[in-house]
Amino acid sequence: MEAKKNVAKELIEDSDRYLMRTYNRQPLVLRKGRGIKVWGSDGKEYLDFVGGVAVNVLGHCHPKVVIAIQKQAQRLLHVSNLYHIEPQIKLAKLLCTHSFADKVFFCNSGAEANEAAIKLTRKYAKEHYGQERFEIITALNSFHGRTLATVTATGQEKFQKGFEPLMPGFRYVPFNDINALQSAITTNTCAVMLEPIQGEGGVKVPSDDYFKKVREVCDKNGLLLILDEVQTGMGRTGRLFAYEHYGITPDIMTLAKGLGGGVPIGAMLATERVAASFQPGSHASTFGGNPLVCAAAIATLEAILEDGFILDHCNRMGAYFIKKLSQLKDDYPEKIVDIRGKGLIIAMELTIDGTPAVRACAEKGVLINCTAGNVLRFTPPLLVEEKDIDHLVDVMGEVLGK
Ligand code: PLP
């Protein structure tokens, strides 16, 4: 154990020495994972309620995903998008069959998917409405990525500071406020871009009728509705896509995180009408829709869709989780302000900074995440069980009781 601890210490020293300091990392080196469990390089076991921040929808190293990757790796790793790619075609067909969309563009991350959505929107608007229609309204407190366009779309100054000048063409309104959205529309507006639930912003769930009204406002003003489902898609909220909760469909939707079950893949989906504005040469990605990642994504999507078990389970576990956390809130009303979420994207808002709780939970073998300063965010694999949730809640009780 001592020798293994030294290996971890050396690795962390090398991490500090050789990697750019873009992350505030926990002092842990994770080496192995199965289901909801991960193990550190010192052999210590953890329950993973971070799940790659909504990436590991099927848990770690799900056999179906692993086998799909192994098989595809033996057949074909990569070919250029100058050719048709079998797993890419199959994945696009599956996504379109199970969503509002008619067409898919593949890329490698959430930011790239949103970047593609912004480009498609601008091109569509110019072709249909003229040069002046380029402005996209997004929400304050939103998160859409770290490229220059997507960090500008992100309605949080802290992510933009130091990178000015930002991209022109974005305007921000408070989330879940339909009047503010209506008032922000100008003759330059071409689209509204929103997360169905704000993830990084602190798991903010809008009122039930908000998106119906957003859709109406978009239709009335000839605006496209772009939904960023990078975090909420792929079953996370208990439906395959979160927009299904709201009884509307978007014109464009972006996916990444859970899409590949752990491998890097992003996708931008659109209706036929909108997608027609992309023609050969409009946009591209060398690795986008690569055979290996598409094979993993097909396995992930098929597992989620198989007989509906995972989505039912996600809903049941989500309700159980919220019930248990609400009991904890009753025990610690001075420390816990709110419990909220949908499916298995759940938040516990504290009156205090959440960082010490993240550290204390990790010491006790449970990995959780803190966002927006004081919001503990739980995005475990969708196959999490009651006993795992019970354990997390016990540990949280010990941590908050100190
Ligand atoms: N959009 C949303 C809603 C996200 O939560 C994230 C990442 O957290 C992104 C976009 C950016 O995704 P990526 O980190 O894959 O670029």
XYZ file of C-alpha atoms and ligand atoms in Angstrom:
418
model
C 0.000 0.000 0.000
C 2.847 2.383 0.960
C 4.645 1.661 -2.345
C 1.406 2.292 -4.277
C 0.931 5.590 -2.407
C 4.415 6.655 -3.505
C 3.532 5.828 -7.138
C 0.468 8.082 -6.846
C 2.560 10.850 -5.256
C 5.125 10.694 -8.074
C 2.392 10.735 -10.722
C 0.768 13.789 -9.151
C 4.150 15.542 -9.036
C 4.630 14.796 -12.754
C 1.063 15.926 -13.449
C 1.823 19.286 -11.803
C 5.101 19.522 -13.679
C 4.033 18.544 -17.207
C 0.359 19.434 -17.570
C -0.986 22.949 -18.018
C -2.811 24.072 -14.924
C -6.277 24.253 -16.414
C -7.960 22.081 -13.760
C -8.299 22.123 -9.997
C -7.805 18.398 -9.569
C -8.445 16.235 -6.516
C -5.220 14.598 -5.263
C -6.262 11.233 -6.733
C -5.041 9.160 -9.666
C -7.913 6.986 -10.885
C -6.759 3.818 -12.640
C -9.618 1.392 -12.962
C -13.414 1.430 -13.063
C -16.323 -1.028 -13.159
C -19.963 0.002 -12.976
C -20.283 2.804 -10.412
C -16.947 1.993 -8.746
C -13.484 3.369 -9.489
C -10.162 2.542 -7.890
C -7.226 4.851 -7.241
C -3.661 3.906 -8.085
C -3.190 3.256 -4.337
C -5.899 0.549 -4.571
C -8.536 2.602 -2.674
C -12.142 2.059 -3.837
C -14.564 4.924 -4.566
C -18.255 5.211 -5.404
C -18.364 7.522 -8.413
C -21.246 10.001 -8.241
C -19.461 12.286 -10.723
C -19.526 9.758 -13.569
C -17.196 11.873 -15.702
C -19.699 14.736 -15.132
C -22.552 12.990 -16.943
C -20.330 11.032 -19.352
C -20.384 7.511 -17.912
C -24.122 6.922 -18.388
C -23.663 3.128 -18.351
C -20.985 3.213 -15.660
C -17.324 2.394 -16.140
C -16.230 -0.154 -18.727
C -19.743 -1.432 -19.517
C -19.193 -4.819 -21.235
C -21.320 -3.881 -24.272
C -19.297 -0.721 -24.879
C -15.966 -2.446 -24.259
C -16.782 -5.302 -26.653
C -18.020 -2.881 -29.340
C -14.743 -0.933 -29.068
C -12.640 -4.117 -29.180
C -14.462 -5.429 -32.256
C -14.287 -2.114 -34.080
C -10.609 -1.626 -33.171
C -9.819 -4.920 -34.888
C -11.801 -4.003 -38.006
C -11.150 -0.308 -38.712
C -9.955 2.512 -36.442
C -10.105 5.506 -38.724
C -10.855 6.577 -42.267
C -11.470 10.021 -43.646
C -14.901 11.588 -43.978
C -14.099 11.644 -47.688
C -15.653 8.146 -47.577
C -18.886 6.744 -46.164
C -18.362 5.207 -42.715
C -20.615 2.312 -41.666
C -20.838 2.882 -37.857
C -21.330 6.643 -38.460
C -24.282 5.989 -40.773
C -25.830 3.505 -38.321
C -25.432 5.919 -35.398
C -26.947 8.822 -37.337
C -29.924 6.643 -38.314
C -30.448 5.547 -34.695
C -30.287 9.143 -33.421
C -32.716 10.398 -36.048
C -35.112 7.490 -35.464
C -35.272 8.313 -31.760
C -35.380 12.128 -31.908
C -37.002 15.041 -33.762
C -33.990 15.294 -36.066
C -33.521 14.407 -39.733
C -29.767 14.921 -40.068
C -26.641 14.655 -37.915
C -23.154 16.209 -38.001
C -20.543 14.438 -35.866
C -17.645 16.047 -34.012
C -15.606 15.305 -30.897
C -16.933 17.314 -27.941
C -19.759 19.413 -26.578
C -18.090 22.699 -27.440
C -17.542 21.559 -31.021
C -21.169 20.449 -31.295
C -22.289 23.902 -30.117
C -19.782 25.604 -32.406
C -21.310 23.644 -35.304
C -24.805 24.648 -34.159
C -23.823 28.331 -34.074
C -22.300 28.126 -37.559
C -25.318 26.303 -39.010
C -27.658 28.851 -37.409
C -25.779 31.829 -38.846
C -25.673 30.270 -42.299
C -29.358 29.351 -42.224
C -30.347 32.823 -41.033
C -28.260 34.594 -43.677
C -29.718 32.410 -46.437
C -33.318 32.776 -45.273
C -33.460 36.242 -43.704
C -30.432 38.246 -44.870
C -27.085 39.541 -43.570
C -28.425 41.346 -40.490
C -29.909 38.302 -38.749
C -26.974 36.837 -36.854
C -27.615 37.418 -33.161
C -28.250 34.480 -30.814
C -29.924 34.922 -27.434
C -28.569 32.686 -24.683
C -29.181 32.535 -20.933
C -27.289 34.099 -18.084
C -25.636 31.408 -15.997
C -25.539 29.042 -18.996
C -22.602 26.900 -20.091
C -21.946 25.994 -23.722
C -18.188 25.317 -23.914
C -14.741 26.882 -24.010
C -14.023 27.672 -27.660
C -14.228 31.382 -28.424
C -17.726 31.213 -29.872
C -19.112 28.854 -27.231
C -17.505 30.682 -24.311
C -19.155 33.822 -25.672
C -22.469 31.951 -25.862
C -21.884 30.966 -22.224
C -23.629 33.598 -20.095
C -20.995 33.713 -17.340
C -18.292 36.390 -17.260
C -15.931 34.277 -15.154
C -15.333 31.955 -18.124
C -14.849 34.855 -20.560
C -12.486 37.038 -18.557
C -9.082 37.442 -20.176
C -10.144 36.155 -23.596
C -11.627 39.382 -24.966
C -12.466 40.499 -27.570
C -15.318 38.002 -27.534
C -17.321 36.980 -30.591
C -19.953 39.494 -31.646
C -23.553 38.368 -31.944
C -24.651 37.113 -28.528
C -27.137 38.608 -26.063
C -28.036 37.213 -22.641
C -31.280 36.977 -20.709
C -32.194 35.458 -17.329
C -33.095 31.747 -17.631
C -36.724 30.770 -17.053
C -37.982 34.328 -17.717
C -40.110 34.429 -20.842
C -40.738 38.187 -20.693
C -36.995 38.894 -20.623
C -36.547 36.657 -23.662
C -39.335 38.375 -25.544
C -37.924 41.828 -24.748
C -34.400 40.904 -25.915
C -35.478 40.084 -29.484
C -34.324 42.624 -32.069
C -34.258 42.771 -35.866
C -30.823 41.085 -35.624
C -31.980 38.039 -33.665
C -31.875 34.692 -35.459
C -32.000 32.081 -32.683
C -32.371 31.197 -29.023
C -29.878 28.767 -27.510
C -30.623 27.146 -24.134
C -29.841 24.163 -21.940
C -33.052 22.279 -20.991
C -31.662 22.244 -17.442
C -28.677 24.458 -16.624
C -25.956 22.034 -15.563
C -22.721 23.915 -14.778
C -24.840 26.861 -13.665
C -26.054 24.841 -10.673
C -28.659 22.339 -11.970
C -31.360 24.951 -12.572
C -34.620 23.293 -13.639
C -37.045 25.698 -15.410
C -40.772 25.799 -14.746
C -42.782 23.149 -16.642
C -44.249 25.553 -19.208
C -41.125 27.643 -19.897
C -39.965 25.762 -22.977
C -43.476 25.660 -24.478
C -43.482 29.455 -24.263
C -39.927 29.681 -25.634
C -40.997 27.561 -28.619
C -44.007 29.854 -29.197
C -41.830 32.984 -29.026
C -39.358 31.427 -31.493
C -42.127 30.455 -33.921
C -43.801 33.870 -33.718
C -40.521 35.670 -34.459
C -39.016 33.238 -36.982
C -36.174 32.225 -34.647
C -34.444 28.862 -34.471
C -34.473 27.039 -31.132
C -31.136 25.398 -30.318
C -31.132 23.048 -27.333
C -27.791 22.215 -25.777
C -28.339 18.669 -24.486
C -24.633 17.997 -24.026
C -25.224 17.322 -20.328
C -28.936 16.434 -20.248
C -29.083 14.118 -23.276
C -28.656 10.333 -23.460
C -31.114 9.408 -20.723
C -29.645 11.613 -17.970
C -33.011 13.203 -17.060
C -35.039 9.987 -17.342
C -36.013 10.576 -20.983
C -33.629 9.923 -23.851
C -33.556 13.700 -24.467
C -34.655 16.307 -21.928
C -36.816 18.234 -24.456
C -39.244 15.282 -24.308
C -40.266 16.429 -20.798
C -41.453 19.766 -22.147
C -43.693 18.688 -25.033
C -41.704 20.608 -27.666
C -39.024 19.899 -30.248
C -36.047 22.122 -31.078
C -34.707 22.930 -34.558
C -31.169 22.021 -33.530
C -29.870 19.885 -30.663
C -26.323 19.236 -29.512
C -25.029 16.130 -27.757
C -21.693 14.920 -26.372
C -20.819 13.680 -22.840
C -22.966 10.505 -22.484
C -23.221 9.893 -26.224
C -20.152 7.657 -26.450
C -20.434 5.994 -23.038
C -16.931 7.277 -22.209
C -15.268 7.966 -25.551
C -15.005 11.491 -27.024
C -17.815 12.148 -29.493
C -20.139 15.078 -30.102
C -23.102 15.499 -32.412
C -25.204 18.334 -33.786
C -28.671 17.271 -34.925
C -31.133 19.327 -36.950
C -34.317 19.238 -38.952
C -34.028 18.733 -42.717
C -34.996 22.359 -43.395
C -32.224 23.790 -41.211
C -29.598 21.153 -42.025
C -29.935 22.011 -45.732
C -27.836 25.138 -45.104
C -24.748 22.938 -44.621
C -23.314 21.843 -47.942
C -19.976 20.152 -48.804
C -17.268 22.512 -47.536
C -19.481 24.347 -45.017
C -18.108 22.525 -42.010
C -15.914 19.513 -41.232
C -13.995 17.559 -38.613
C -11.154 15.107 -39.283
C -12.091 12.796 -36.415
C -15.825 13.603 -36.328
C -17.854 10.397 -36.569
C -14.760 8.216 -36.513
C -15.586 4.451 -36.738
C -14.250 3.646 -33.262
C -16.231 6.253 -31.315
C -19.387 5.646 -33.356
C -19.234 1.913 -32.547
C -19.034 2.812 -28.835
C -21.929 5.279 -29.188
C -24.127 2.717 -30.984
C -23.532 0.225 -28.148
C -24.334 2.923 -25.565
C -27.504 4.097 -27.292
C -28.753 0.549 -27.901
C -28.174 -0.327 -24.239
C -30.133 2.768 -23.112
C -32.998 2.003 -25.486
C -33.134 -1.738 -24.818
C -36.577 -2.524 -23.341
C -36.724 0.841 -21.552
C -35.178 -0.574 -18.361
C -32.448 2.026 -17.973
C -34.736 5.036 -18.397
C -37.287 3.570 -15.921
C -34.483 2.787 -13.509
C -33.068 6.313 -13.880
C -36.467 7.816 -13.023
C -36.944 5.537 -10.009
C -33.438 6.123 -8.686
C -33.767 9.876 -9.281
C -36.975 10.022 -7.218
C -35.393 7.890 -4.468
C -32.251 10.058 -4.448
C -34.261 13.292 -4.126
C -36.337 11.773 -1.297
C -33.205 10.734 0.622
C -31.471 14.095 0.103
C -34.638 15.929 1.180
C -34.561 13.967 4.466
C -30.959 15.095 4.891
C -32.071 18.679 4.263
C -34.567 18.324 7.136
C -31.664 17.230 9.369
C -29.408 20.130 8.319
C -31.707 23.065 7.450
C -28.948 25.554 8.322
C -26.567 24.015 5.767
C -28.815 22.780 2.929
C -30.987 25.305 1.062
C -32.461 23.248 -1.758
C -32.611 19.817 -3.400
C -33.525 19.745 -7.101
C -33.049 17.873 -10.347
C -34.618 15.548 -12.882
C -33.742 11.882 -13.364
C -30.123 11.541 -12.319
C -28.890 15.100 -12.615
C -29.410 16.218 -9.048
C -28.209 19.112 -6.954
C -27.931 19.890 -3.280
C -27.480 23.612 -2.761
C -25.584 24.562 0.377
C -25.388 27.763 2.374
C -21.619 27.226 2.467
C -18.776 26.654 -0.008
C -19.094 23.072 -1.355
C -15.383 22.410 -1.956
C -14.532 21.097 1.550
C -17.465 18.637 1.294
C -16.112 17.307 -2.033
C -12.720 16.669 -0.409
C -14.202 15.140 2.752
C -16.436 12.794 0.718
C -13.454 11.663 -1.390
C -11.537 10.844 1.812
C -14.507 8.683 2.797
C -14.539 6.919 -0.596
C -17.304 8.841 -2.415
C -16.673 11.090 -5.415
C -18.980 14.080 -5.879
C -18.707 17.362 -7.752
C -19.305 20.980 -6.785
C -20.460 23.591 -9.297
C -21.376 27.275 -9.035
C -19.488 27.483 -5.714
C -22.057 26.029 -3.337
C -24.013 23.453 -5.370
C -23.101 19.788 -4.949
C -23.945 18.101 -8.252
C -24.604 14.375 -8.573
C -24.461 12.779 -12.038
C -23.856 9.091 -11.308
C -24.124 6.290 -13.882
C -27.792 5.662 -14.713
C -27.431 2.148 -13.277
C -26.751 3.456 -9.742
C -28.632 1.453 -7.087
C -30.503 2.330 -3.870
C -27.690 0.930 -1.727
C -25.187 3.266 -3.453
C -27.462 6.250 -2.847
C -27.943 5.197 0.806
C -24.181 5.047 1.216
C -23.656 8.483 -0.342
C -26.371 10.016 1.856
C -24.809 8.457 5.000
C -21.414 9.872 4.044
C -22.923 13.306 3.264
C -24.612 13.216 6.702
C -21.244 12.522 8.397
C -19.560 15.280 6.397
C -22.264 17.898 7.038
C -22.575 16.911 10.703
C -18.976 17.896 11.469
N -22.629 22.306 -23.062
C -22.967 21.892 -21.844
C -24.396 22.029 -21.394
C -22.016 21.356 -20.978
O -22.371 20.951 -19.752
C -20.691 21.254 -21.436
C -19.624 20.726 -20.551
O -19.748 20.670 -19.363
C -20.373 21.698 -22.734
C -21.372 22.209 -23.513
C -18.966 21.609 -23.253
O -18.672 20.279 -23.542
P -17.142 19.832 -23.776
O -16.438 19.970 -22.469
O -17.269 18.401 -24.243
O -16.596 20.713 -24.828
